[in-house]
PDB file of C-alpha atoms in Angstrom:
ATOM      1  CA  UNK A   1     -49.796 -19.194  -4.876  1.00  0.00           C
ATOM      2  CA  UNK A   2     -46.391 -20.004  -6.355  1.00  0.00           C
ATOM      3  CA  UNK A   3     -46.050 -22.573  -9.096  1.00  0.00           C
ATOM      4  CA  UNK A   4     -43.830 -25.614  -8.624  1.00  0.00           C
ATOM      5  CA  UNK A   5     -41.197 -24.003 -10.874  1.00  0.00           C
ATOM      6  CA  UNK A   6     -41.224 -20.793  -8.827  1.00  0.00           C
ATOM      7  CA  UNK A   7     -40.841 -22.839  -5.628  1.00  0.00           C
ATOM      8  CA  UNK A   8     -37.948 -24.737  -7.205  1.00  0.00           C
ATOM      9  CA  UNK A   9     -36.239 -21.473  -8.182  1.00  0.00           C
ATOM     10  CA  UNK A  10     -36.723 -20.102  -4.657  1.00  0.00           C
ATOM     11  CA  UNK A  11     -35.214 -23.260  -3.200  1.00  0.00           C
ATOM     12  CA  UNK A  12     -32.255 -23.084  -5.602  1.00  0.00           C
ATOM     13  CA  UNK A  13     -31.587 -19.405  -4.864  1.00  0.00           C
ATOM     14  CA  UNK A  14     -31.762 -20.048  -1.127  1.00  0.00           C
ATOM     15  CA  UNK A  15     -29.367 -23.003  -1.417  1.00  0.00           C
ATOM     16  CA  UNK A  16     -27.030 -20.888  -3.533  1.00  0.00           C
ATOM     17  CA  UNK A  17     -27.114 -18.157  -0.886  1.00  0.00           C
ATOM     18  CA  UNK A  18     -26.112 -20.668   1.783  1.00  0.00           C
ATOM     19  CA  UNK A  19     -23.492 -22.521  -0.281  1.00  0.00           C
ATOM     20  CA  UNK A  20     -22.031 -19.670  -2.335  1.00  0.00           C
ATOM     21  CA  UNK A  21     -23.117 -16.341  -0.782  1.00  0.00           C
ATOM     22  CA  UNK A  22     -21.617 -14.163  -3.514  1.00  0.00           C
ATOM     23  CA  UNK A  23     -23.679 -15.868  -6.199  1.00  0.00           C
ATOM     24  CA  UNK A  24     -26.745 -16.271  -4.015  1.00  0.00           C
ATOM     25  CA  UNK A  25     -26.897 -12.626  -2.966  1.00  0.00           C
ATOM     26  CA  UNK A  26     -26.726 -11.496  -6.584  1.00  0.00           C
ATOM     27  CA  UNK A  27     -29.302 -14.080  -7.659  1.00  0.00           C
ATOM     28  CA  UNK A  28     -31.729 -12.787  -5.029  1.00  0.00           C
ATOM     29  CA  UNK A  29     -31.579  -9.307  -6.573  1.00  0.00           C
ATOM     30  CA  UNK A  30     -32.971 -10.498  -9.905  1.00  0.00           C
ATOM     31  CA  UNK A  31     -36.678 -10.515 -10.641  1.00  0.00           C
ATOM     32  CA  UNK A  32     -37.688 -13.949 -11.931  1.00  0.00           C
ATOM     33  CA  UNK A  33     -39.666 -13.720 -15.166  1.00  0.00           C
ATOM     34  CA  UNK A  34     -41.205 -16.774 -16.846  1.00  0.00           C
ATOM     35  CA  UNK A  35     -40.380 -16.685 -20.567  1.00  0.00           C
ATOM     36  CA  UNK A  36     -41.648 -19.743 -22.432  1.00  0.00           C
ATOM     37  CA  UNK A  37     -40.215 -18.324 -25.674  1.00  0.00           C
ATOM     38  CA  UNK A  38     -36.601 -18.651 -24.489  1.00  0.00           C
ATOM     39  CA  UNK A  39     -34.795 -21.965 -24.739  1.00  0.00           C
ATOM     40  CA  UNK A  40     -33.117 -21.869 -21.311  1.00  0.00           C
ATOM     41  CA  UNK A  41     -32.580 -18.607 -19.387  1.00  0.00           C
ATOM     42  CA  UNK A  42     -31.296 -15.058 -19.803  1.00  0.00           C
ATOM     43  CA  UNK A  43     -30.578 -11.936 -17.815  1.00  0.00           C
ATOM     44  CA  UNK A  44     -30.591  -8.245 -18.653  1.00  0.00           C
ATOM     45  CA  UNK A  45     -29.073  -7.041 -15.403  1.00  0.00           C
ATOM     46  CA  UNK A  46     -32.383  -6.653 -13.573  1.00  0.00           C
ATOM     47  CA  UNK A  47     -34.379  -9.744 -14.510  1.00  0.00           C
ATOM     48  CA  UNK A  48     -33.725 -13.416 -14.969  1.00  0.00           C
ATOM     49  CA  UNK A  49     -35.959 -14.804 -17.679  1.00  0.00           C
ATOM     50  CA  UNK A  50     -36.443 -18.546 -17.738  1.00  0.00           C
ATOM     51  CA  UNK A  51     -38.263 -21.226 -19.646  1.00  0.00           C
ATOM     52  CA  UNK A  52     -40.454 -22.938 -17.014  1.00  0.00           C
ATOM     53  CA  UNK A  53     -40.244 -26.327 -18.742  1.00  0.00           C
ATOM     54  CA  UNK A  54     -36.456 -26.150 -18.874  1.00  0.00           C
ATOM     55  CA  UNK A  55     -36.206 -25.209 -15.191  1.00  0.00           C
ATOM     56  CA  UNK A  56     -38.631 -27.955 -14.203  1.00  0.00           C
ATOM     57  CA  UNK A  57     -36.488 -30.593 -15.945  1.00  0.00           C
ATOM     58  CA  UNK A  58     -33.148 -29.500 -14.434  1.00  0.00           C
ATOM     59  CA  UNK A  59     -31.711 -31.320 -11.422  1.00  0.00           C
ATOM     60  CA  UNK A  60     -31.209 -28.981  -8.444  1.00  0.00           C
ATOM     61  CA  UNK A  61     -27.400 -28.931  -8.713  1.00  0.00           C
ATOM     62  CA  UNK A  62     -27.578 -27.964 -12.392  1.00  0.00           C
ATOM     63  CA  UNK A  63     -30.174 -25.286 -11.586  1.00  0.00           C
ATOM     64  CA  UNK A  64     -27.810 -23.756  -9.036  1.00  0.00           C
ATOM     65  CA  UNK A  65     -25.109 -23.833 -11.705  1.00  0.00           C
ATOM     66  CA  UNK A  66     -27.443 -22.124 -14.166  1.00  0.00           C
ATOM     67  CA  UNK A  67     -28.229 -19.392 -11.641  1.00  0.00           C
ATOM     68  CA  UNK A  68     -24.518 -18.913 -10.930  1.00  0.00           C
ATOM     69  CA  UNK A  69     -23.938 -18.701 -14.688  1.00  0.00           C
ATOM     70  CA  UNK A  70     -26.502 -15.943 -15.145  1.00  0.00           C
ATOM     71  CA  UNK A  71     -25.152 -14.083 -12.105  1.00  0.00           C
ATOM     72  CA  UNK A  72     -21.637 -14.217 -13.586  1.00  0.00           C
ATOM     73  CA  UNK A  73     -22.891 -12.312 -16.627  1.00  0.00           C
ATOM     74  CA  UNK A  74     -23.836  -9.540 -14.182  1.00  0.00           C
ATOM     75  CA  UNK A  75     -20.697  -9.769 -12.046  1.00  0.00           C
ATOM     76  CA  UNK A  76     -18.541  -9.435 -15.160  1.00  0.00           C
ATOM     77  CA  UNK A  77     -20.741  -6.576 -16.478  1.00  0.00           C
ATOM     78  CA  UNK A  78     -21.442  -8.372 -19.736  1.00  0.00           C
ATOM     79  CA  UNK A  79     -24.772  -6.588 -20.063  1.00  0.00           C
ATOM     80  CA  UNK A  80     -23.005  -3.192 -20.033  1.00  0.00           C
ATOM     81  CA  UNK A  81     -19.861  -4.041 -22.020  1.00  0.00           C
ATOM     82  CA  UNK A  82     -21.309  -5.550 -25.182  1.00  0.00           C
ATOM     83  CA  UNK A  83     -21.372  -2.303 -27.101  1.00  0.00           C
ATOM     84  CA  UNK A  84     -22.091  -2.907 -30.786  1.00  0.00           C
ATOM     85  CA  UNK A  85     -20.865  -6.518 -30.763  1.00  0.00           C
ATOM     86  CA  UNK A  86     -23.044  -9.200 -32.330  1.00  0.00           C
ATOM     87  CA  UNK A  87     -25.544 -10.464 -29.712  1.00  0.00           C
ATOM     88  CA  UNK A  88     -25.072 -14.174 -30.372  1.00  0.00           C
ATOM     89  CA  UNK A  89     -21.278 -14.053 -30.758  1.00  0.00           C
ATOM     90  CA  UNK A  90     -20.888 -11.907 -27.638  1.00  0.00           C
ATOM     91  CA  UNK A  91     -23.075 -14.201 -25.554  1.00  0.00           C
ATOM     92  CA  UNK A  92     -21.233 -17.311 -26.756  1.00  0.00           C
ATOM     93  CA  UNK A  93     -17.819 -15.814 -25.982  1.00  0.00           C
ATOM     94  CA  UNK A  94     -19.020 -14.770 -22.520  1.00  0.00           C
ATOM     95  CA  UNK A  95     -20.567 -18.212 -21.917  1.00  0.00           C
ATOM     96  CA  UNK A  96     -17.297 -19.989 -22.727  1.00  0.00           C
ATOM     97  CA  UNK A  97     -15.428 -17.804 -20.223  1.00  0.00           C
ATOM     98  CA  UNK A  98     -18.065 -18.088 -17.491  1.00  0.00           C
ATOM     99  CA  UNK A  99     -18.540 -21.838 -17.771  1.00  0.00           C
ATOM    100  CA  UNK A 100     -14.820 -22.533 -17.383  1.00  0.00           C
ATOM    101  CA  UNK A 101     -14.732 -20.404 -14.228  1.00  0.00           C
ATOM    102  CA  UNK A 102     -17.787 -22.114 -12.763  1.00  0.00           C
ATOM    103  CA  UNK A 103     -16.537 -25.589 -13.628  1.00  0.00           C
ATOM    104  CA  UNK A 104     -13.218 -24.835 -11.927  1.00  0.00           C
ATOM    105  CA  UNK A 105     -15.147 -23.542  -8.882  1.00  0.00           C
ATOM    106  CA  UNK A 106     -16.951 -26.895  -8.590  1.00  0.00           C
ATOM    107  CA  UNK A 107     -20.386 -25.948  -9.889  1.00  0.00           C
ATOM    108  CA  UNK A 108     -22.495 -28.521 -11.710  1.00  0.00           C
ATOM    109  CA  UNK A 109     -23.582 -27.084 -15.051  1.00  0.00           C
ATOM    110  CA  UNK A 110     -26.484 -28.155 -17.244  1.00  0.00           C
ATOM    111  CA  UNK A 111     -25.487 -30.608 -19.968  1.00  0.00           C
ATOM    112  CA  UNK A 112     -26.076 -28.211 -22.846  1.00  0.00           C
ATOM    113  CA  UNK A 113     -23.628 -25.433 -21.899  1.00  0.00           C
ATOM    114  CA  UNK A 114     -20.812 -24.047 -24.040  1.00  0.00           C
ATOM    115  CA  UNK A 115     -17.651 -25.459 -22.499  1.00  0.00           C
ATOM    116  CA  UNK A 116     -14.250 -25.954 -24.078  1.00  0.00           C
ATOM    117  CA  UNK A 117     -11.172 -26.586 -21.940  1.00  0.00           C
ATOM    118  CA  UNK A 118      -8.969 -25.352 -24.796  1.00  0.00           C
ATOM    119  CA  UNK A 119     -10.023 -21.791 -23.938  1.00  0.00           C
ATOM    120  CA  UNK A 120      -8.489 -21.907 -20.450  1.00  0.00           C
ATOM    121  CA  UNK A 121      -6.058 -19.090 -19.839  1.00  0.00           C
TER     122      UNK A 121
END
């Protein structure tokens, strides 16, 4: 039997598929992996790790934005292009780029994302 968090993730991925098929179809390809040691969520190209408590607390619109965010890491091949770059610095730079794109596309993002309009363009 699925947990309430797993049901919420399924609902969010289904809604994303209906509302934004590009993002939803990519989100459906990821295996969902509970990871209570992570603060929010992550992806490695095959899995989407998530903190169950964080997911449980997110409103549905912000959860869809989070899923779209993780999918954008894949769509932009961030997991294959990092090379020898610093993990934290690379992820932050990628997050700033992704979040601007998603904001401009009308997604609702969680309140704790890296977002700076000065980086547009």
